[in-house]
Each structure stands twice: as structure tokens, then as C-alpha cells.
Tab-separated table of C-alpha atoms and ligand atoms in Angstrom:
chain	number	residue	atom	x	y	z
C	10	MET	CA	12.059	-7.280	-44.530
C	11	ILE	CA	13.520	-6.449	-41.100
C	12	ARG	CA	12.643	-9.076	-38.510
C	13	ALA	CA	12.142	-7.875	-34.942
C	14	ALA	CA	11.484	-9.845	-31.764
C	15	MET	CA	9.689	-7.812	-29.145
C	16	PHE	CA	9.984	-9.026	-25.554
C	17	ASP	CA	7.869	-8.427	-22.445
C	18	THR	CA	4.982	-7.403	-24.691
C	19	LYS	CA	1.748	-6.279	-23.066
C	20	PRO	CA	-1.575	-5.763	-24.899
C	21	TYR	CA	-1.151	-1.970	-24.844
C	22	ASP	CA	2.346	-2.276	-26.424
C	23	ARG	CA	1.034	-4.470	-29.196
C	24	GLU	CA	-1.811	-2.105	-29.936
C	25	SER	CA	0.428	0.962	-30.269
C	26	PHE	CA	3.115	-0.892	-32.276
C	27	ASP	CA	0.622	-2.565	-34.647
C	28	LYS	CA	-1.069	0.768	-35.307
C	29	THR	CA	1.941	2.452	-36.915
C	30	LYS	CA	4.221	-0.442	-37.917
C	31	PRO	CA	6.074	0.207	-41.209
C	32	GLU	CA	5.475	-2.326	-43.983
C	33	ASP	CA	9.096	-3.460	-44.188
C	34	LEU	CA	9.185	-4.458	-40.501
C	35	GLU	CA	7.866	-7.763	-39.212
C	36	ILE	CA	7.410	-7.996	-35.453
C	37	THR	CA	7.066	-11.221	-33.499
C	38	TYR	CA	5.641	-10.466	-30.067
C	39	PHE	CA	6.781	-12.448	-27.029
C	40	ASP	CA	5.082	-12.097	-23.631
C	41	THR	CA	8.185	-13.330	-21.872
C	42	LYS	CA	11.074	-11.128	-20.767
C	43	LEU	CA	14.434	-11.403	-22.449
C	44	ASP	CA	16.953	-13.057	-20.146
C	45	PRO	CA	19.502	-15.925	-20.286
C	46	ARG	CA	16.688	-18.510	-20.243
C	47	THR	CA	14.712	-16.967	-23.103
C	48	VAL	CA	17.466	-15.507	-25.288
C	49	GLU	CA	17.224	-18.451	-27.711
C	50	LEU	CA	13.901	-17.016	-28.893
C	51	ALA	CA	15.907	-14.242	-30.549
C	52	LYS	CA	17.471	-16.663	-33.062
C	53	GLY	CA	16.774	-15.600	-36.638
C	54	PHE	CA	15.855	-11.997	-35.810
C	55	ASP	CA	17.696	-8.840	-36.897
C	56	THR	CA	16.750	-6.776	-33.870
C	57	VAL	CA	15.236	-7.164	-30.418
C	58	ILE	CA	12.809	-4.579	-29.041
C	59	VAL	CA	13.123	-4.555	-25.268
C	60	PHE	CA	11.845	-2.775	-22.172
C	61	VAL	CA	13.018	-1.785	-18.694
C	62	ASN	CA	13.064	-5.213	-17.074
C	63	ASP	CA	14.507	-7.242	-19.919
C	64	GLU	CA	17.970	-8.438	-18.957
C	65	LEU	CA	20.652	-7.376	-21.413
C	66	SER	CA	23.586	-8.769	-19.456
C	67	LYS	CA	26.917	-9.770	-21.032
C	68	GLU	CA	25.686	-13.362	-21.216
C	69	VAL	CA	22.553	-12.363	-23.117
C	70	ILE	CA	24.389	-9.906	-25.364
C	71	ASP	CA	27.018	-12.511	-26.314
C	72	LYS	CA	24.232	-14.915	-27.285
C	73	LEU	CA	22.401	-12.239	-29.308
C	74	TYR	CA	25.659	-11.485	-31.121
C	75	GLU	CA	26.199	-15.169	-31.821
C	76	TYR	CA	22.648	-15.384	-33.251
C	77	GLY	CA	23.353	-12.445	-35.574
C	78	VAL	CA	21.139	-9.868	-33.859
C	79	LYS	CA	22.487	-6.481	-34.897
C	80	LEU	CA	20.474	-3.987	-32.904
C	81	ILE	CA	19.054	-3.707	-29.398
C	82	ALA	CA	16.152	-1.264	-29.649
C	83	LEU	CA	15.100	-0.156	-26.187
C	84	ARG	CA	11.520	1.098	-26.100
C	85	CYS	CA	12.315	3.143	-22.983
C	86	ALA	CA	14.657	5.932	-21.906
C	87	GLY	CA	16.728	4.313	-19.127
C	88	PHE	CA	19.367	1.779	-20.234
C	89	ASN	CA	20.708	0.640	-16.866
C	90	ASN	CA	19.510	-2.902	-17.715
C	91	VAL	CA	21.939	-3.082	-20.665
C	92	ASP	CA	25.609	-3.956	-20.252
C	93	VAL	CA	26.605	-1.299	-22.772
C	94	LYS	CA	30.266	-2.164	-22.397
C	95	ALA	CA	29.586	-5.775	-23.379
C	96	ALA	CA	27.575	-4.568	-26.368
C	97	TYR	CA	30.300	-2.211	-27.607
C	98	GLU	CA	31.633	-3.177	-31.033
C	99	LYS	CA	29.160	-6.075	-31.179
C	100	ILE	CA	25.578	-4.845	-31.134
C	101	HIS	CA	24.392	-1.266	-31.441
C	102	VAL	CA	22.005	-0.008	-28.763
C	103	VAL	CA	19.335	2.627	-29.381
C	104	ARG	CA	16.709	3.978	-27.032
C	105	VAL	CA	13.754	6.339	-26.837
C	106	PRO	CA	15.240	9.236	-24.893
C	107	ALA	CA	11.973	11.112	-24.463
C	108	TYR	CA	8.479	9.956	-25.223
C	109	SER	CA	6.542	12.112	-22.872
C	110	PRO	CA	8.430	13.714	-20.004
C	111	GLU	CA	5.098	15.245	-18.980
C	112	ALA	CA	3.542	11.783	-18.570
C	113	VAL	CA	6.135	10.852	-15.933
C	114	ALA	CA	6.142	14.280	-14.281
C	115	GLU	CA	2.343	14.300	-14.037
C	116	HIS	CA	2.389	10.826	-12.502
C	117	ALA	CA	4.937	11.962	-9.917
C	118	MET	CA	2.644	14.845	-9.003
C	119	ALA	CA	-0.413	12.555	-8.999
C	120	MET	CA	1.319	10.278	-6.488
C	121	LEU	CA	2.462	13.203	-4.396
C	122	LEU	CA	-1.024	14.726	-4.229
C	123	THR	CA	-2.578	11.330	-3.510
C	124	SER	CA	-0.173	10.874	-0.641
C	125	VAL	CA	-0.307	14.294	1.005
C	126	ARG	CA	-4.108	14.588	0.664
C	127	ARG	CA	-4.672	10.910	1.652
C	128	ILE	CA	-6.757	10.254	-1.488
C	129	HIS	CA	-5.835	6.552	-1.396
C	130	LYS	CA	-7.373	6.281	2.074
C	131	ALA	CA	-10.448	8.381	1.216
C	132	TYR	CA	-11.105	6.323	-1.933
C	133	ASN	CA	-11.306	3.099	0.050
C	134	ARG	CA	-13.417	4.667	2.794
C	135	THR	CA	-16.115	6.185	0.616
C	136	ARG	CA	-16.455	2.965	-1.418
C	137	GLU	CA	-17.565	1.342	1.830
C	138	PHE	CA	-19.839	4.283	2.684
C	139	ASN	CA	-17.434	5.375	5.389
C	140	PHE	CA	-17.725	9.143	5.165
C	141	SER	CA	-15.534	9.948	8.160
C	142	ILE	CA	-12.585	12.246	7.479
C	143	ASN	CA	-10.803	11.581	10.760
C	144	GLY	CA	-7.142	10.767	10.195
C	145	LEU	CA	-7.108	12.272	6.712
C	146	VAL	CA	-5.433	15.574	7.601
C	147	GLY	CA	-2.970	16.435	4.841
C	148	PHE	CA	-0.764	19.422	4.148
C	149	ASN	CA	-0.585	22.152	1.517
C	150	LEU	CA	2.019	21.845	-1.207
C	151	HIS	CA	1.871	25.612	-1.655
C	152	GLY	CA	4.870	27.167	0.087
C	153	LYS	CA	6.722	23.847	0.551
C	154	THR	CA	10.223	23.202	-0.730
C	155	VAL	CA	10.594	20.439	-3.291
C	156	GLY	CA	14.048	19.082	-4.076
C	157	VAL	CA	14.482	17.658	-7.565
C	158	VAL	CA	17.443	15.360	-8.165
C	159	GLY	CA	18.115	15.222	-11.905
C	160	MET	CA	16.927	18.292	-13.791
C	161	GLY	CA	16.628	16.750	-17.235
C	162	LYS	CA	13.497	16.513	-19.360
C	163	ILE	CA	11.299	14.924	-16.678
C	164	GLY	CA	12.821	16.909	-13.808
C	165	LYS	CA	12.136	20.150	-15.673
C	166	ALA	CA	8.536	19.162	-16.450
C	167	PHE	CA	8.029	18.247	-12.790
C	168	ALA	CA	9.618	21.500	-11.585
C	169	LYS	CA	7.265	23.467	-13.835
C	170	ILE	CA	4.243	21.753	-12.284
C	171	CYS	CA	5.606	22.406	-8.780
C	172	LEU	CA	6.193	26.088	-9.557
C	173	GLY	CA	2.558	26.234	-10.683
C	174	PHE	CA	1.572	24.940	-7.265
C	175	GLY	CA	3.471	27.791	-5.606
C	176	MET	CA	6.271	25.573	-4.312
C	177	LYS	CA	9.910	26.538	-3.905
C	178	VAL	CA	12.013	24.382	-6.230
C	179	ILE	CA	15.618	23.507	-5.414
C	180	ALA	CA	17.606	21.080	-7.519
C	181	TYR	CA	20.757	19.047	-7.938
C	182	ASP	CA	22.020	17.956	-11.320
C	183	LYS	CA	25.426	16.667	-12.341
C	184	PHE	CA	25.349	19.357	-15.018
C	185	PRO	CA	23.420	22.300	-13.539
C	186	SER	CA	21.842	24.808	-15.898
C	187	GLU	CA	19.898	28.059	-15.673
C	188	ILE	CA	16.197	27.415	-15.158
C	189	PRO	CA	13.925	30.285	-14.132
C	190	GLY	CA	12.528	29.740	-10.640
C	191	VAL	CA	14.885	26.850	-9.829
C	192	GLU	CA	17.811	27.163	-7.431
C	193	PHE	CA	20.632	24.672	-8.025
C	194	MET	CA	22.723	23.467	-5.087
C	195	SER	CA	24.720	20.409	-3.978
C	196	GLN	CA	22.931	17.068	-3.694
C	197	GLU	CA	23.529	17.086	0.054
C	198	ASP	CA	21.885	20.516	0.428
C	199	VAL	CA	18.926	19.474	-1.704
C	200	LEU	CA	18.339	16.367	0.399
C	201	LYS	CA	18.781	18.345	3.636
C	202	ASN	CA	16.487	21.282	2.816
C	203	SER	CA	13.528	19.655	1.073
C	204	ASP	CA	10.047	18.907	2.399
C	205	ILE	CA	9.577	16.712	-0.651
C	206	ILE	CA	12.309	14.990	-2.661
C	207	SER	CA	11.588	13.776	-6.183
C	208	LEU	CA	14.128	11.660	-8.057
C	209	HIS	CA	14.498	12.243	-11.786
C	210	CYS	CA	18.111	11.263	-12.490
C	211	PRO	CA	19.207	8.096	-14.289
C	212	LEU	CA	20.568	5.205	-12.239
C	213	THR	CA	24.336	5.137	-12.675
C	214	ASP	CA	27.260	3.504	-10.857
C	215	ASP	CA	27.788	6.616	-8.743
C	216	ASN	CA	24.250	7.115	-7.449
C	217	HIS	CA	23.139	3.577	-6.548
C	218	HIS	CA	21.271	3.822	-3.209
C	219	LEU	CA	21.643	7.588	-3.032
C	220	ILE	CA	18.696	7.433	-0.627
C	221	ASN	CA	20.122	5.376	2.224
C	222	LYS	CA	20.368	5.346	6.025
C	223	ALA	CA	22.974	8.128	6.127
C	224	SER	CA	21.206	10.440	3.669
C	225	ILE	CA	17.778	9.821	5.267
C	226	GLU	CA	19.177	10.812	8.680
C	227	LYS	CA	20.186	14.216	7.263
C	228	MET	CA	16.765	14.917	5.699
C	229	LYS	CA	13.995	17.013	7.244
C	230	LYS	CA	11.815	15.001	9.594
C	231	GLY	CA	8.639	13.955	7.789
C	232	VAL	CA	10.165	14.293	4.306
C	233	VAL	CA	8.124	12.841	1.441
C	234	ILE	CA	10.182	10.841	-1.054
C	235	VAL	CA	8.926	10.382	-4.614
C	236	ASN	CA	10.699	8.003	-6.979
C	237	THR	CA	9.545	7.659	-10.566
C	238	SER	CA	13.091	7.129	-11.842
C	239	ARG	CA	14.758	3.811	-11.002
C	240	GLY	CA	14.372	1.591	-7.948
C	241	GLY	CA	18.111	1.222	-7.406
C	242	LEU	CA	18.345	4.871	-6.364
C	243	ILE	CA	16.787	3.904	-3.029
C	244	ASP	CA	17.931	1.371	-0.456
C	245	ALA	CA	14.447	-0.017	0.245
C	246	GLU	CA	15.428	-1.525	3.592
C	247	ASP	CA	16.764	1.835	4.804
C	248	LEU	CA	13.628	3.554	3.489
C	249	LEU	CA	11.493	1.121	5.480
C	250	GLU	CA	13.510	1.877	8.638
C	251	GLY	CA	13.123	5.613	7.929
C	252	ILE	CA	9.352	5.175	7.696
C	253	LYS	CA	9.206	3.086	10.862
C	254	SER	CA	11.185	5.714	12.782
C	255	ARG	CA	8.872	8.481	11.354
C	256	GLN	CA	11.895	10.255	9.858
C	257	VAL	CA	10.322	9.703	6.438
C	258	GLY	CA	6.749	11.022	6.346
C	259	ALA	CA	5.685	9.230	3.173
C	260	ALA	CA	7.023	7.461	0.098
C	261	CYS	CA	5.544	7.462	-3.393
C	262	LEU	CA	7.217	4.776	-5.464
C	263	ASP	CA	6.655	3.965	-9.104
C	264	VAL	CA	9.829	1.894	-9.228
C	265	TYR	CA	11.446	-0.644	-6.930
C	266	GLU	CA	14.929	-2.138	-7.048
C	267	GLU	CA	13.677	-5.719	-7.127
C	268	GLU	CA	10.769	-4.995	-9.464
C	269	SER	CA	11.895	-7.095	-12.428
C	270	ASP	CA	10.290	-10.360	-11.264
C	271	LEU	CA	7.121	-8.669	-10.015
C	272	PHE	CA	6.039	-5.618	-11.933
C	273	PHE	CA	3.832	-5.720	-15.024
C	274	ASP	CA	2.256	-9.060	-14.046
C	275	ASP	CA	-0.789	-10.024	-11.983
C	276	ARG	CA	0.648	-11.728	-8.922
C	277	SER	CA	-2.474	-11.383	-6.784
C	278	GLY	CA	-2.796	-15.157	-6.371
C	279	HIS	CA	0.794	-15.588	-5.223
C	280	ILE	CA	2.597	-15.331	-1.897
C	281	LEU	CA	4.843	-12.276	-2.033
C	282	ALA	CA	8.336	-13.501	-1.167
C	283	ASP	CA	9.826	-10.016	-0.890
C	284	ASP	CA	9.427	-9.138	2.802
C	285	ILE	CA	10.707	-5.591	2.392
C	286	LEU	CA	8.157	-4.824	-0.312
C	287	ALA	CA	5.371	-6.515	1.648
C	288	ARG	CA	6.200	-4.438	4.728
C	289	LEU	CA	6.442	-1.228	2.690
C	290	LEU	CA	3.036	-1.958	1.149
C	291	SER	CA	1.557	-2.464	4.597
C	292	MET	CA	2.394	1.126	5.527
C	293	PRO	CA	-0.428	3.675	5.326
C	294	ASN	CA	1.972	6.299	4.015
C	295	VAL	CA	3.536	4.293	1.181
C	296	ILE	CA	1.985	4.393	-2.285
C	297	LEU	CA	3.272	2.074	-4.946
C	298	THR	CA	2.464	1.910	-8.646
C	299	SER	CA	4.110	-0.714	-10.856
C	300	HIS	CA	6.307	1.374	-13.148
C	301	GLN	CA	3.344	3.014	-14.857
C	302	ALA	CA	4.451	6.651	-14.830
C	303	PHE	CA	5.029	6.524	-18.605
C	304	LEU	CA	1.706	4.854	-19.365
C	305	THR	CA	-0.327	7.382	-21.329
C	306	ARG	CA	-1.731	7.090	-24.854
C	307	GLU	CA	0.517	9.924	-25.991
C	308	ALA	CA	3.647	8.276	-24.600
C	309	LEU	CA	2.856	4.838	-26.094
C	310	GLU	CA	2.374	6.352	-29.536
C	311	ALA	CA	5.632	8.285	-29.253
C	312	ILE	CA	7.500	5.152	-28.077
C	313	ALA	CA	6.343	3.178	-31.138
C	314	GLU	CA	7.173	5.999	-33.532
C	315	VAL	CA	10.687	6.675	-32.177
C	316	THR	CA	11.469	2.937	-31.962
C	317	PHE	CA	10.485	2.495	-35.627
C	318	ASN	CA	12.621	5.492	-36.637
C	319	ASN	CA	15.571	4.117	-34.659
C	320	ILE	CA	15.280	0.723	-36.358
C	321	ARG	CA	14.763	2.242	-39.809
C	322	GLY	CA	17.797	4.538	-39.381
C	323	PHE	CA	20.030	1.668	-38.308
C	324	PHE	CA	19.123	-0.720	-41.121
C	325	ALA	CA	19.135	2.082	-43.708
C	326	GLY	CA	22.793	2.637	-42.751
C	327	ASP	CA	22.434	6.192	-41.399
C	328	ASP	CA	25.830	7.642	-40.436
C	329	VAL	CA	24.675	8.884	-37.058
C	330	LEU	CA	22.059	7.183	-34.965
C	331	ALA	CA	20.544	10.053	-33.026
C	332	ASN	CA	19.394	7.850	-30.153
C	333	GLU	CA	22.336	5.473	-29.931
C	334	VAL	CA	23.939	4.867	-26.525
C	335	CYS	CA	27.243	3.313	-25.584
C	336	TYR	CA	29.412	3.198	-22.507
C	337	LYS	CA	31.403	6.175	-23.732
C	338	CYS	CA	28.341	8.399	-23.953
C	339	GLU	CA	29.229	10.414	-20.871
C	340	LYS	CA	32.848	10.941	-21.959
C	341	VAL	CA	32.559	13.941	-24.241
C	342	ALA	CA	36.100	13.628	-25.609
C	343	GLU	CA	35.482	10.050	-26.738
C	344	CYS	CA	31.994	10.628	-28.141
C	345	LYS	CA	31.891	9.659	-31.812
C	346	ARG	CA	28.266	10.649	-32.169
C	347	SER	CA	29.172	14.299	-31.601
C	348	ARG	CA	31.601	13.810	-34.506
C	349	GLN	CA	28.734	12.609	-36.718
C	350	LYS	CA	29.585	8.916	-36.516
C	351	ARG	CA	27.966	5.822	-35.080
C	352	CYS	CA	29.294	4.793	-31.651
C	353	PHE	CA	31.442	2.129	-33.353
G	20	NAI	P1	17.326	13.148	-19.010
G	20	NAI	O1	18.511	12.489	-19.609
G	20	NAI	O2	16.585	14.181	-19.813
G	20	NAI	O3	17.688	13.805	-17.616
G	20	NAI	C1	18.465	13.206	-16.642
G	20	NAI	C2	19.157	14.318	-15.883
G	20	NAI	O4	19.842	13.725	-14.779
G	20	NAI	C3	20.203	15.080	-16.713
G	20	NAI	O5	20.002	16.468	-16.565
G	20	NAI	C4	21.537	14.627	-16.126
G	20	NAI	O6	22.516	15.643	-16.164
G	20	NAI	C5	21.137	14.314	-14.704
G	20	NAI	N1	22.018	13.377	-14.008
G	20	NAI	C6	22.766	12.379	-14.514
G	20	NAI	N2	23.397	11.714	-13.535
G	20	NAI	C7	23.042	12.340	-12.387
G	20	NAI	C8	23.358	12.137	-11.036
G	20	NAI	N3	24.194	11.163	-10.657
G	20	NAI	N4	22.812	12.965	-10.120
G	20	NAI	C9	21.969	13.958	-10.489
G	20	NAI	N5	21.640	14.206	-11.753
G	20	NAI	C10	22.157	13.396	-12.690
G	20	NAI	O7	16.345	11.957	-18.613
G	20	NAI	P2	14.771	12.027	-18.343
G	20	NAI	O8	14.036	11.767	-19.610
G	20	NAI	O9	14.451	13.225	-17.570
G	20	NAI	O10	14.565	10.703	-17.459
G	20	NAI	C11	15.095	10.600	-16.163
G	20	NAI	C12	14.928	9.180	-15.669
G	20	NAI	O11	13.552	8.887	-15.494
G	20	NAI	C13	15.397	8.087	-16.645
G	20	NAI	O12	16.791	7.861	-16.524
G	20	NAI	C14	14.616	6.892	-16.207
G	20	NAI	O13	15.355	6.192	-15.232
G	20	NAI	C15	13.376	7.481	-15.557
G	20	NAI	N6	12.138	7.187	-16.301
G	20	NAI	C16	11.128	6.560	-15.656
G	20	NAI	C17	9.933	6.279	-16.298
G	20	NAI	C18	8.782	5.622	-15.597
G	20	NAI	O14	7.832	5.191	-16.248
G	20	NAI	N7	8.797	5.519	-14.282
G	20	NAI	C19	9.764	6.613	-17.722
G	20	NAI	C20	10.879	7.343	-18.293
G	20	NAI	C21	12.029	7.592	-17.607
């Protein structure tokens, strides 16, 4: 029997994991996040199943290693919350690289449409029988230029939707490819020439705060910024200033740099200590969802299935773990996986 401890578990996670759980896997569900204060809960388990805001720092990884945990199974795509260097040669790390790129891309478009057609305002008005449409003037997406940063699985799905809307799609990717209807250019040119910018790249050391005071100043006035990727891609304070100065026309955020202590929990009875977030939320042209772009039935089922396969493959001793990640992943020459081996 493989013993797994699943952290930051929500009712919808439990439902999808219980539905397809293999018989030789026993899961203990914890509501709490994994961090230095809670890591002791992982004692006696073979693997931990973790999500975006669990903290897999060196301190936590060293403790997991000491407790004999052999595998960190991320039930998400991004792994910026894992110190992969600290895990190297100690604990293997696997992830779910794609569960439903369309789920995230559709959410990005849902937020964009909500914002530019003022649906969030109209919804509140009509609920109070206010049928005035003054102040709700939007703009057509048709004919606008959307700049996609990160043309991977989600970026491509989003670009496809945008092309369907009759938009011009320009893109920056570290590794540009040929995609019909999409024009690749430098990141600077994408940011400069877009009416709408949508972020779909992972958060890495080299793109932290790629949306900042300097880059916002070079954007088109009234630009709409959509971020369903990772909060750290945007300097929230600079975004707020950009909104106050009207340089930024609107922001649609599914992620926020300081989200880990806030998102996924009901904090409605609490005083919000984060002044930047509070001010952003007070803006009529900022829409925030709490990291829910992935949250569809289809995606949850796929997450459970791929996580189970990852765990099964690891404990069955498979030579290559298809979804393993390590800090050498981006260095092609050093990649063992491409040579049909585990990362270590
Ligand atoms: P992917 O790996 O298929 O695509 C990422 C693309 O970004 C690749 O084409 C890569 O070459 C490119 N890239 C890497 N570094 C870059 C950089 N510095 N600048 C520009 N492009 C760069 O990943 P996928 O599945 O499309 O996911 C993208 C991101 O979306 C994830 O890293 C994650 O942070 C976020 N995400 C958010 C979710 C949500 O619920 N809000 C759910 C799933 C993913």
C-alpha cells in the first residue's frame, strides 16, 4: 500500500480523487497547506500530493527527506513553489503538465469579456433592479491586437479563441514556433503593440515582475492586462499606479503574488491586511478571481488521473517518469529524461 498525504485539500479535490483512487493507494487528506509549521504531518507517508500554494522550500524538503518521503506529486502544472534544486538527489518531483489548457484559456477569455463588456457591473445593477446602462460602454474585441506572452499549451488555446473572435494575435515565447495566424516578435514589441496582454508563461527567475513600472509605461494607453499564469509576473504596486494614472485600462487577475495566505479560503469576516490588494479590488476596472482558472470538472478529473499515474509510475520503478521535473529541466544537454532516465 502506498501512503499519500494530500495537503490544502478542498471538497472538490477530495471528490475527484476519491472517485478514481487506485486500490493500492491510501490518501490522508489534510485541509492545511504544507509549510514549515505543518511538515510534521507528512511523517510516515511515502508521498505528498501538493498544490500551488503549498510551500516546498529547502527547509520543508529537508524535513520530508528526513521523514522518508520519496515523492512530491504536484497536482498542478506550475512548480515555482518547489525548490527543485533542494529536492535534487533527495526527493523526486512530478507534476501534472496539462490537465485542461482550454479550462484556463476559457477563463482568461471569460475575464476579458466580463471586463470589456462591464458584465460585473451590469450583474450587480440588474440584481438591484437598476436597469440603467449609463457608464457601461465597452469595446469590441474584434479587430483588436492581443499579445500573448508564453505560447505553450494554454497560450495556444487562448490564441485560438482570440482568432475566433477576429482578433490579431501577436506573441512572445522563449522558444517561438510556427503557429498559423500568430505573429511572433520580441517581448518588448508584444507589450508595446497590444491592446490586450495575456500572460501564459511560467514564472521563472528571469521574468519575475515582467509587468512593472517601466514596461507599463511603454504599453498602449488603456491596455487591458490579463494574468491567469502566476502572480509574481506582475508588480502589483506598479499595476495599481498604472491603473490610477489611466495608463492601464483594466486588469483581469486570476493570480496574485501574495495569494498564498488568502486564496482558496473564505476570509470575508476578516480585515484584509494587504493594502495593495484592497486598493486593486476597489477599482471598477479590476476583476479578481482566486486562482480558479483551472476549476472545471474536466480538469479536476484529469488532475486526479495524471497524479495517480505519476505516483504509480514512480513506485512501480518506471525508468522514465514522463512528468518529472528538476532544476536541470531547461538545460537540454544535462537532461537525463531525454536519455530515458529518471532525473537522478
Ligand atoms: P507550457 O509549458 O505548455 O507553456 C509555457 C510556455 O511558456 C512555453 O511555450 C515556454 O517556452 C514559454 N516560456 C517559458 N519561459 C518563458 C518566458 N520567460 N517568457 C515567455 N515565454 C516563456 O505551460 P502551460 O500549460 O501553457 O501553462 C502556462 C502557465 O499557466 C503555467 O506555468 C502556470 O503558471 C499557469 N497555470 C495557471 C493555472 C490557473 O488555474 N490559473 C492553471 C494551470 C497553469
